[in-house]
PDB file of C-alpha atoms and ligand atoms in Angstrom:
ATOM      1  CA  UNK A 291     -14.212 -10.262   0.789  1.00  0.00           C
ATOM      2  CA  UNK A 292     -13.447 -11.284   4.455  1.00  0.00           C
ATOM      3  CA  UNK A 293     -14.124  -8.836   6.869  1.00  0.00           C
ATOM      4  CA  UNK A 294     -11.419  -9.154  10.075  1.00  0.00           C
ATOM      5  CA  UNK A 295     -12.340  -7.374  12.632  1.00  0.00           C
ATOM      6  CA  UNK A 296      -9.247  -6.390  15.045  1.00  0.00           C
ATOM      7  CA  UNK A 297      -9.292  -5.778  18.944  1.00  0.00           C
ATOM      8  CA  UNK A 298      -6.455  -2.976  18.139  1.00  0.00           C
ATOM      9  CA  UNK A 299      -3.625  -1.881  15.866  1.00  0.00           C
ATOM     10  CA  UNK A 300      -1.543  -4.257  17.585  1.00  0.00           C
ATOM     11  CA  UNK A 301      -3.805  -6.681  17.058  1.00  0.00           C
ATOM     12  CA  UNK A 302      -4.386  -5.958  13.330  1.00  0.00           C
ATOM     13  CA  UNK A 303      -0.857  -5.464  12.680  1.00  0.00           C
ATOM     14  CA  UNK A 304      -0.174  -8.992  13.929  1.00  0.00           C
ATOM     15  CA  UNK A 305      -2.678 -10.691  12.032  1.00  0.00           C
ATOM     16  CA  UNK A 306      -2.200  -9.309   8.974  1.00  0.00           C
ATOM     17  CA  UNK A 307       1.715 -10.001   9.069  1.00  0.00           C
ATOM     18  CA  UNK A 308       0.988 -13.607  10.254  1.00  0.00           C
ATOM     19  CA  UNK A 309      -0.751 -13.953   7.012  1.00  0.00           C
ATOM     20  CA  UNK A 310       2.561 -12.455   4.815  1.00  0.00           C
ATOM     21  CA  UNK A 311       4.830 -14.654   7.178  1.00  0.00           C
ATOM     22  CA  UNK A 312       2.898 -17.925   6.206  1.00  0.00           C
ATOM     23  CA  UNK A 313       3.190 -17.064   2.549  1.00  0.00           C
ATOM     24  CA  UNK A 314       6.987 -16.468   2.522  1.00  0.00           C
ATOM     25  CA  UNK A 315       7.092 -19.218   4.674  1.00  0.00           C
ATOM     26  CA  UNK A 316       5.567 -21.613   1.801  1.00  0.00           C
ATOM     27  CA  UNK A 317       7.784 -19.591  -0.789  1.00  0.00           C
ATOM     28  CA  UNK A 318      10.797 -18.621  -0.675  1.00  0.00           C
ATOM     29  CA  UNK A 319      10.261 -16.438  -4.010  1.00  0.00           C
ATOM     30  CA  UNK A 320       7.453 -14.630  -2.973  1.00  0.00           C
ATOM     31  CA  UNK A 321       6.519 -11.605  -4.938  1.00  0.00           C
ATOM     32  CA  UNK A 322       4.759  -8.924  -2.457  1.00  0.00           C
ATOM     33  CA  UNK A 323       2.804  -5.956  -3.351  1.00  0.00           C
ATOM     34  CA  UNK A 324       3.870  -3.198  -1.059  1.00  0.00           C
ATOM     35  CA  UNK A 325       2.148  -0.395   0.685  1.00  0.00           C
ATOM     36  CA  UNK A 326       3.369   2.904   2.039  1.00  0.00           C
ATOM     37  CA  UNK A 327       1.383   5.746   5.164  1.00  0.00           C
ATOM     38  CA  UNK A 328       0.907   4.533   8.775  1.00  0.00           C
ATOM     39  CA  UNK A 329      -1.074   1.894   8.646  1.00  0.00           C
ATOM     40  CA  UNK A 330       1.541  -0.557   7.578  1.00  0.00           C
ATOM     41  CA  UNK A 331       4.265   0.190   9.636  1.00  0.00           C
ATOM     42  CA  UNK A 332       3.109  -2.675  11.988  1.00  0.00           C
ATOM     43  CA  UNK A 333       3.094  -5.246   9.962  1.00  0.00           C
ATOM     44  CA  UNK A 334       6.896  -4.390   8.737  1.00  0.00           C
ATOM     45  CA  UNK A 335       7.655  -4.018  12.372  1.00  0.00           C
ATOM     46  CA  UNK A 336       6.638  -7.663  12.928  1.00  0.00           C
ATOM     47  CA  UNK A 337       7.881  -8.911   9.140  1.00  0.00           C
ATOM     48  CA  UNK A 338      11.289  -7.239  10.461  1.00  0.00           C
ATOM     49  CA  UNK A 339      10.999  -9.054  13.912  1.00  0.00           C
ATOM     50  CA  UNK A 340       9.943 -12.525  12.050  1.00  0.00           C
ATOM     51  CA  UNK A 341      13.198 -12.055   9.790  1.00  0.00           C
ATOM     52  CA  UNK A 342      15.454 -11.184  12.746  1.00  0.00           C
ATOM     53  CA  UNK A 343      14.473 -14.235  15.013  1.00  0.00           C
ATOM     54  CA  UNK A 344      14.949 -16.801  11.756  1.00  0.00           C
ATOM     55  CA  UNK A 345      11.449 -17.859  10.895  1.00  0.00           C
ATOM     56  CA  UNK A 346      11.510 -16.155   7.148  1.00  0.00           C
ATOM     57  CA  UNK A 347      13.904 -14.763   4.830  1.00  0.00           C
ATOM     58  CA  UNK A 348      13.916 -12.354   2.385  1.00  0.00           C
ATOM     59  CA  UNK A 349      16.554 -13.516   0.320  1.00  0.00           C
ATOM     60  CA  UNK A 350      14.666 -14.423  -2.809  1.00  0.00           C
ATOM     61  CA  UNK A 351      11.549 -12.590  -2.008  1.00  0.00           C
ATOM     62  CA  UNK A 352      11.126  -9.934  -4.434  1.00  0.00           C
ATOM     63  CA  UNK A 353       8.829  -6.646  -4.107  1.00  0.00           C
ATOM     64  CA  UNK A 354       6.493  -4.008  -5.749  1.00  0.00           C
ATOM     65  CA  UNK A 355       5.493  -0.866  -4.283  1.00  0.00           C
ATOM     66  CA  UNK A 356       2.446   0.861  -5.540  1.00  0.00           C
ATOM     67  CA  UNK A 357       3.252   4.539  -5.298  1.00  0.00           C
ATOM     68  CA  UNK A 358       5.825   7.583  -4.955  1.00  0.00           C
ATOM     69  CA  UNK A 359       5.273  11.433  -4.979  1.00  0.00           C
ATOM     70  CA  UNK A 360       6.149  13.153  -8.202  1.00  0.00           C
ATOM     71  CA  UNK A 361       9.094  16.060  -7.415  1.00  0.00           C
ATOM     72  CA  UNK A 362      10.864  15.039  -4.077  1.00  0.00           C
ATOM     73  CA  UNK A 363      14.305  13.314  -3.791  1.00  0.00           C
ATOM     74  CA  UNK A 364      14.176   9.962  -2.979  1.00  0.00           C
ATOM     75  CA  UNK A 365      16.698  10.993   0.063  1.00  0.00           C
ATOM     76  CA  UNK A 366      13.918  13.259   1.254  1.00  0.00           C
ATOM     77  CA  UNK A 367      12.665  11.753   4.521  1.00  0.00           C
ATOM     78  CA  UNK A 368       8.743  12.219   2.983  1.00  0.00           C
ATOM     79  CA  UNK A 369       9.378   9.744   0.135  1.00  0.00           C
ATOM     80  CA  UNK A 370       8.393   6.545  -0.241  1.00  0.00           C
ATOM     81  CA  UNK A 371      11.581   5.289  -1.285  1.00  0.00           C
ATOM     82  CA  UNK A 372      12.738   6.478   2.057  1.00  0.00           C
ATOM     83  CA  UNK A 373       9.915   5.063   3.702  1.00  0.00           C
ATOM     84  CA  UNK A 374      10.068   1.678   2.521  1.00  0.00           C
ATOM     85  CA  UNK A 375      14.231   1.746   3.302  1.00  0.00           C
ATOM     86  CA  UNK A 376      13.667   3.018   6.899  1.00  0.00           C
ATOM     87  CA  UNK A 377      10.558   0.834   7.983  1.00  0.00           C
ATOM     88  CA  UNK A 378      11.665  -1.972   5.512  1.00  0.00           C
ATOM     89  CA  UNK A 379      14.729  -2.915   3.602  1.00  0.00           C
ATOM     90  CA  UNK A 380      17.316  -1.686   5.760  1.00  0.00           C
ATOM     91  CA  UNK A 381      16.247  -3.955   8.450  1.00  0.00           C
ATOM     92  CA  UNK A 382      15.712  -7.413   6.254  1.00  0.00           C
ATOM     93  CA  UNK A 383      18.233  -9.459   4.461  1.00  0.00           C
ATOM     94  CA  UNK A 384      16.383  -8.646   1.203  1.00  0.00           C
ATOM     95  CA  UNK A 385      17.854  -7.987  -1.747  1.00  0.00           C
ATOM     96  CA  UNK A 386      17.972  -3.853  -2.863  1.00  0.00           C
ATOM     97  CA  UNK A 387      18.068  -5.147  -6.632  1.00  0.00           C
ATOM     98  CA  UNK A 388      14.992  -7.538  -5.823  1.00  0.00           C
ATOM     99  CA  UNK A 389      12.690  -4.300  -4.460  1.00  0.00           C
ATOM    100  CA  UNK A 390      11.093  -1.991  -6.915  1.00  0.00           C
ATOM    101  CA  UNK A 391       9.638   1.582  -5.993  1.00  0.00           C
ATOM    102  CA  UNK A 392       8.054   3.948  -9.045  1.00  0.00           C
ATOM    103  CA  UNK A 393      10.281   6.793  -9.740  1.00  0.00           C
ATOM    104  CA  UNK A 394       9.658  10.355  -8.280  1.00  0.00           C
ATOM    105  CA  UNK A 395      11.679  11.823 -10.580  1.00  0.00           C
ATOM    106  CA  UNK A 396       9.443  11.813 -13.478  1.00  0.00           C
ATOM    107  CA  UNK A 397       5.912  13.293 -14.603  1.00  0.00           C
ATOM    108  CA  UNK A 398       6.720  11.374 -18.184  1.00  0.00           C
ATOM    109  CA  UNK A 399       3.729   9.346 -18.924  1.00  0.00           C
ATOM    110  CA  UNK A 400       6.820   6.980 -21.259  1.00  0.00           C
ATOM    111  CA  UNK A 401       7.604   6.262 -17.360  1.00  0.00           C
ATOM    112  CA  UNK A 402       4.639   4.934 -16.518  1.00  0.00           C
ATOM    113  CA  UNK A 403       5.022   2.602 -19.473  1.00  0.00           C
ATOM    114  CA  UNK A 404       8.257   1.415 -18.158  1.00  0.00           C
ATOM    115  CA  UNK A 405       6.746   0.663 -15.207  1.00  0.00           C
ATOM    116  CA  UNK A 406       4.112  -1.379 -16.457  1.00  0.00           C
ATOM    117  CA  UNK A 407       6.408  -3.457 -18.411  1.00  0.00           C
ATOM    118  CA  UNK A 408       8.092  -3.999 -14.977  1.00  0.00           C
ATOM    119  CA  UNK A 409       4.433  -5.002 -13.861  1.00  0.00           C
ATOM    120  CA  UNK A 410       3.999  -7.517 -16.451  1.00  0.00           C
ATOM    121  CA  UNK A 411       7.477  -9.068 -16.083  1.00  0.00           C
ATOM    122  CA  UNK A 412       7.291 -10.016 -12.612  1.00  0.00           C
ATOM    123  CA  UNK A 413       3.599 -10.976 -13.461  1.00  0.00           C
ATOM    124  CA  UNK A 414       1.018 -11.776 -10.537  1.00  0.00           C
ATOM    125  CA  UNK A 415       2.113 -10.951  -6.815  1.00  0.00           C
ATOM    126  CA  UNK A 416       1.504 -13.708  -3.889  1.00  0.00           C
ATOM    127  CA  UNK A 417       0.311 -10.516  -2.019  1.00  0.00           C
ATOM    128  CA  UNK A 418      -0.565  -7.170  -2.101  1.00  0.00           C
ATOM    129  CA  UNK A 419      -1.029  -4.768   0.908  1.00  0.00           C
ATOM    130  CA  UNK A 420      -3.214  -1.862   0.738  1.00  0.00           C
ATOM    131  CA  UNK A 421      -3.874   0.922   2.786  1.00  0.00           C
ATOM    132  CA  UNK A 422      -7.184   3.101   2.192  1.00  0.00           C
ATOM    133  CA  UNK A 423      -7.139   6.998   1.838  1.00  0.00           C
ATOM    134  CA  UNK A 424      -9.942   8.896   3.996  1.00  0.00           C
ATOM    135  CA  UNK A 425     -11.853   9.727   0.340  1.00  0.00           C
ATOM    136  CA  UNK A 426     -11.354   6.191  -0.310  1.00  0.00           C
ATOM    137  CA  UNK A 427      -8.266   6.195  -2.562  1.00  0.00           C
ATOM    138  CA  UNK A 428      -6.472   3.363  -3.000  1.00  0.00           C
ATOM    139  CA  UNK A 429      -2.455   3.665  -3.439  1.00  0.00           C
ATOM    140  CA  UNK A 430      -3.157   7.137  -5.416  1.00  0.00           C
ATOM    141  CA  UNK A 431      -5.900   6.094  -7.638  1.00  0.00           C
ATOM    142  CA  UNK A 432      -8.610   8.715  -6.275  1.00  0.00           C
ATOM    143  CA  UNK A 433     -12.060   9.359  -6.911  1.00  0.00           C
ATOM    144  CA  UNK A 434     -12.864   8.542 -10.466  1.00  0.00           C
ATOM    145  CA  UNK A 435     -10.802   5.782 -11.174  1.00  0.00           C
ATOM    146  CA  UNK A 436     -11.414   3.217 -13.357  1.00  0.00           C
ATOM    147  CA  UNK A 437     -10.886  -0.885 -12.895  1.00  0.00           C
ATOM    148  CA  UNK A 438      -8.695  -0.864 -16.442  1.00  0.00           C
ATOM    149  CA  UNK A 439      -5.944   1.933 -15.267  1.00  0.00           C
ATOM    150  CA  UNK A 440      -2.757   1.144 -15.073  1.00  0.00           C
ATOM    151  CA  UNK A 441       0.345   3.286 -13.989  1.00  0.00           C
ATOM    152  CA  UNK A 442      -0.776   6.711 -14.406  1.00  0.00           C
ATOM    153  CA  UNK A 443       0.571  10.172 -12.808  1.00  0.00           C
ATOM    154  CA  UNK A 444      -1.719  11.822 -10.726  1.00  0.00           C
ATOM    155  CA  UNK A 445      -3.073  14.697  -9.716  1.00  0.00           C
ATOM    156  CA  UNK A 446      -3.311  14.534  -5.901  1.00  0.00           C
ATOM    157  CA  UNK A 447      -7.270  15.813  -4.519  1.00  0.00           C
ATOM    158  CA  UNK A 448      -7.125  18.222  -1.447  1.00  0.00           C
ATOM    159  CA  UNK A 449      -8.334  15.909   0.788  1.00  0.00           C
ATOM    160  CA  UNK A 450      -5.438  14.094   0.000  1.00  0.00           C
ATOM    161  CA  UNK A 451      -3.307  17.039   0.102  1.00  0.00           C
ATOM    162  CA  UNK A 452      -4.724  17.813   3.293  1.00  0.00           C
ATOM    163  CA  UNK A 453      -4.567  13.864   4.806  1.00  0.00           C
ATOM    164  CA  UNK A 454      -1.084  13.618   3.975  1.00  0.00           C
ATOM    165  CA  UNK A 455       0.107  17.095   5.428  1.00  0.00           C
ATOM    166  CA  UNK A 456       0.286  15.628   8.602  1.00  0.00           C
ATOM    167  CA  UNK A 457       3.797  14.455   7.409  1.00  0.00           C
ATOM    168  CA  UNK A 458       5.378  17.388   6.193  1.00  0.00           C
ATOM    169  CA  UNK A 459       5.635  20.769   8.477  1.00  0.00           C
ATOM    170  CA  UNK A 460       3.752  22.921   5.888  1.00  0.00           C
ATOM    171  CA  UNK A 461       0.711  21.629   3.769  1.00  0.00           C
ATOM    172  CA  UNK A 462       2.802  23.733   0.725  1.00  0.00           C
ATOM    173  CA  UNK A 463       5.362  20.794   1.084  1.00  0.00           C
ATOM    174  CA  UNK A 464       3.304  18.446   0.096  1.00  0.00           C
ATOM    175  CA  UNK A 465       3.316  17.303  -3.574  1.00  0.00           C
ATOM    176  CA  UNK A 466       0.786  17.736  -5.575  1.00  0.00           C
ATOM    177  CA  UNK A 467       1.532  14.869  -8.178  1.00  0.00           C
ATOM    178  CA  UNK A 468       2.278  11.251  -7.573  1.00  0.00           C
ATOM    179  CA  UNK A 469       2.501   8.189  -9.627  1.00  0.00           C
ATOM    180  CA  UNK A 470       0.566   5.535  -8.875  1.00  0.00           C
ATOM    181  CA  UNK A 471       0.129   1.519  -9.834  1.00  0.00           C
ATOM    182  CA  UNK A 472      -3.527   1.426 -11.563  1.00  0.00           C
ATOM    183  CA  UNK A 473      -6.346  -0.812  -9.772  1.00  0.00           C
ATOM    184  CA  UNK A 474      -6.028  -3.611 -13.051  1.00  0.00           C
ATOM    185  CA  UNK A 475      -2.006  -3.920 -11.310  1.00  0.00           C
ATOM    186  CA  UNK A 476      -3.292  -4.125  -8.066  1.00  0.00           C
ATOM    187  CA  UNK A 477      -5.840  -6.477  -8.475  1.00  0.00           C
ATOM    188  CA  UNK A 478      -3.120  -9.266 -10.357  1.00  0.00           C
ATOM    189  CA  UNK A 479      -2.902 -10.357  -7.087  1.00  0.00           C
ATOM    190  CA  UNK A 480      -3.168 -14.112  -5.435  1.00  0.00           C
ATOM    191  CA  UNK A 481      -4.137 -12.312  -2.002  1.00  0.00           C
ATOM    192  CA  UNK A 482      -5.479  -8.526  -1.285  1.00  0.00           C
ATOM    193  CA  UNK A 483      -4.539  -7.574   2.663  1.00  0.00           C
ATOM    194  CA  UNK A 484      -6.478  -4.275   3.013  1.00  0.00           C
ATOM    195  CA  UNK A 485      -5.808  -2.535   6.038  1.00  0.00           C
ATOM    196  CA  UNK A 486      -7.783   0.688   8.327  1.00  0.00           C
ATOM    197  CA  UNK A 487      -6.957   1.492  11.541  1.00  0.00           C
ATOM    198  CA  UNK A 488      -8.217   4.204  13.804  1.00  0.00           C
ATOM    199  CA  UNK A 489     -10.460   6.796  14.178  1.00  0.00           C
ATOM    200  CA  UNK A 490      -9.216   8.609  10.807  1.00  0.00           C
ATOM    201  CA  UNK A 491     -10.758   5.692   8.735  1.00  0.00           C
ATOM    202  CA  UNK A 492     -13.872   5.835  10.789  1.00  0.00           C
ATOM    203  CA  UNK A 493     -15.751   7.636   7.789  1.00  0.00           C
ATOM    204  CA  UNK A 494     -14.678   6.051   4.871  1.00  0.00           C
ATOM    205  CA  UNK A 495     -15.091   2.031   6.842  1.00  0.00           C
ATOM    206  CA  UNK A 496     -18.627   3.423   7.283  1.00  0.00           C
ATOM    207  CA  UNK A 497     -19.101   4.638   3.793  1.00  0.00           C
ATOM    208  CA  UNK A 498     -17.837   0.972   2.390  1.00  0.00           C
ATOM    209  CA  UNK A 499     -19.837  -0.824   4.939  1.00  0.00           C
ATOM    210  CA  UNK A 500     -23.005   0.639   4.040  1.00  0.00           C
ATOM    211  CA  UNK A 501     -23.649  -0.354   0.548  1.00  0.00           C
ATOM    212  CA  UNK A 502     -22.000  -3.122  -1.640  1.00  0.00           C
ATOM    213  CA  UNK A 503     -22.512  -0.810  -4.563  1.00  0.00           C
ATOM    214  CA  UNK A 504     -19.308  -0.857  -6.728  1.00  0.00           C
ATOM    215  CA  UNK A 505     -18.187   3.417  -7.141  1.00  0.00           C
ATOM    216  CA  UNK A 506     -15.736   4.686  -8.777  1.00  0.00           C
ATOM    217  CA  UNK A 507     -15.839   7.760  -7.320  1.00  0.00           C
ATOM    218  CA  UNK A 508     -15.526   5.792  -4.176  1.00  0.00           C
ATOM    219  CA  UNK A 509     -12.123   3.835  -5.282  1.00  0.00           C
ATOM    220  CA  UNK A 510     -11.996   1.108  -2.428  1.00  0.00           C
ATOM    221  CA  UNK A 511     -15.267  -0.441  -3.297  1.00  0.00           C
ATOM    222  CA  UNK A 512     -13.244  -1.901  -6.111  1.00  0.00           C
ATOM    223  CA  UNK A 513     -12.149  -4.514  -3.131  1.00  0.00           C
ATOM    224  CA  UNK A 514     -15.461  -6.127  -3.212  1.00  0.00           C
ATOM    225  CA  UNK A 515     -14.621  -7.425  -6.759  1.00  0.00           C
ATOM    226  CA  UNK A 516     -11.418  -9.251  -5.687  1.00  0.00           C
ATOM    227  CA  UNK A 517     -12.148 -13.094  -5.298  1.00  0.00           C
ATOM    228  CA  UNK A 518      -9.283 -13.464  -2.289  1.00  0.00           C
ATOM    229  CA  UNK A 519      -9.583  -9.844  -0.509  1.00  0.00           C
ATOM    230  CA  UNK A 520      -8.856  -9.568   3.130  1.00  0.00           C
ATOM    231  CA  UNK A 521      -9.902  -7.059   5.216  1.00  0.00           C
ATOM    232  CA  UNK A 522      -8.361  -5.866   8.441  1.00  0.00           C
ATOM    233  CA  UNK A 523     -10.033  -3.282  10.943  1.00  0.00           C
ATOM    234  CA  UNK A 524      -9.867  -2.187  14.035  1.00  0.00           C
ATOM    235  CA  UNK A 525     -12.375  -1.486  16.662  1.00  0.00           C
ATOM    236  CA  UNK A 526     -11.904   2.321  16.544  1.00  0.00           C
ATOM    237  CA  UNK A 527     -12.266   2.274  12.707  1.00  0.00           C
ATOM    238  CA  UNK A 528     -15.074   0.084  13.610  1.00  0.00           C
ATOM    239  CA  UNK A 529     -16.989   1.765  15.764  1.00  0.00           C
ATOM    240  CA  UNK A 530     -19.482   4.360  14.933  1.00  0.00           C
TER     241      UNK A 530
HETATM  242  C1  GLP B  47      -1.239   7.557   1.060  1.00  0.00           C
HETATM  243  C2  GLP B  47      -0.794   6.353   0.245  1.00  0.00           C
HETATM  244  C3  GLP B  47      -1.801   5.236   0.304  1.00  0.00           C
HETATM  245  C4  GLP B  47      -2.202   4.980   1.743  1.00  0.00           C
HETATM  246  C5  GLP B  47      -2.846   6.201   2.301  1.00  0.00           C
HETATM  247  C6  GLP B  47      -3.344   6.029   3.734  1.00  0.00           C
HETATM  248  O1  GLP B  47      -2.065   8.412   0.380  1.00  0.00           O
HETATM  249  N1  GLP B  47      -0.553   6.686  -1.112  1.00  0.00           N
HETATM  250  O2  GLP B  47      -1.235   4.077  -0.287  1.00  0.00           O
HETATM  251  O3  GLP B  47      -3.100   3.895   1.785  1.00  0.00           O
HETATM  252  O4  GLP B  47      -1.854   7.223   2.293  1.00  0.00           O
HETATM  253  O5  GLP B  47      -2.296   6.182   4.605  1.00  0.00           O
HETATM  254  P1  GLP B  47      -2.357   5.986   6.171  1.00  0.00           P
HETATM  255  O6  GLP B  47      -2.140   4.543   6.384  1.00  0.00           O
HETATM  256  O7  GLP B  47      -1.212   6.801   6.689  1.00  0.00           O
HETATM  257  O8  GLP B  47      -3.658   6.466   6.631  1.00  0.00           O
END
């Protein structure tokens, strides 16, 4: 794993998208592993900038997105399907049919098969982005995950509950079930780009930092076993 440390948000934001713009840059079928929360919306910011001014297109890029809440319309401004629309394909000259999102609609674990299968079609991604929960989740694979799972429905912890409330205007709005890529999909990856910024992440950065010991209570020290993982953090995650 590659630890980059970051001057800012700005600064990590940059950085990590430079890395995604030199991969579509070297091919023009990319497959990208996408994230949703925050963190990322600074790298699609610049990816969106990059397309706009020339320097990459989306046109035969094709993309995977590692989560959605269970039980909200994908018009609802809280889901990722929105998300990923708003801060993403609405602004690129990707192709809608080329971007895949798990469905909200259903707790059906025959779903979750279906989206494996998707999984194993398009094989392994060129790049996968990855955001990390304050209890260390990764995508929605939360504490006691295993390296093996694959696309499972989950039930969402109360820290996670409570993390993600600051989106809705009532913690009751938030789901309580998502479904979620496992940590065997997120790992067929070429590249890992793990991102934590700010003070929020301060706790959990420490907790990885601290030991190399591989938890799976403690989802995100999964990284360490990646043999191309990347690492971006700011100083205010950073600093203790
Ligand atoms: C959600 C997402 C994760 C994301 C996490 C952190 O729980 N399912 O994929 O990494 O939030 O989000 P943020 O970047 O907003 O802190």
């Amino acid at each position: 794993m590659k630890l980059i440390s970051c001057e800012n948000y700005d600064d990590l934001s940059k950085k990590a998208s430079d890395l995604i713009v030199e991969i579509i840059k070297n091919k023009k079928d990319a497959v990208l592993g996408l994230a949703t929360g925050s963190t990322p919306i600074g790298v699609y910011q610049n990816l969106v900038r990059e397309n706009e001014k020339g320097n990459i297109d989306f046109s035969n890029v094709r993309t995977v997105n590692l989560d959605e809440y269970i039980g909200i319309e994908k018009e609802n401004t809280q889901s990722y399907h929105y998300f990923m629309n708003f801060n993403l394909f609405d602004r690129i000259n990707i192709d809608k049919n080329n971007t895949h999102i798990p469905s909200a609609d259903s707790k059906d674990i025959n779903y979750c098969k279906e989206y494996d299968k998707l999984l194993d079609e398009i094989g392994m991604r060129d790049i996968q982005i990855l955001g990390i929960g304050p209890n260390g989740h990764l995508a929605f694979n939360e504490p006691a995950s295993s390296l093996n799972m694959r696309t499972s429905i989950i039930d969402l912890t109360e820290e996670t509950i409570n993390a993600n409330s600051r989106f809705f205007e009532t913690k009751d709005e938030v789901p309580k079930h998502a479904i979620s890529m496992g940590i065997s999909d997120i790992f067929n990856s070429k590249v890992l780009i793990v991102i934590a910024s700010g003070k929020n992440k301060k706790r959990a950065l420490r907790k990885f930092l601290d030991t190399d010991k591989i938890d799976p209570q403690f989802p995100v020290s999964f990284i360490r076993l990646h043999p191309n993982c990347y690492l971006f953090v700011d100083k205010e995650a950073l600093e203790s």
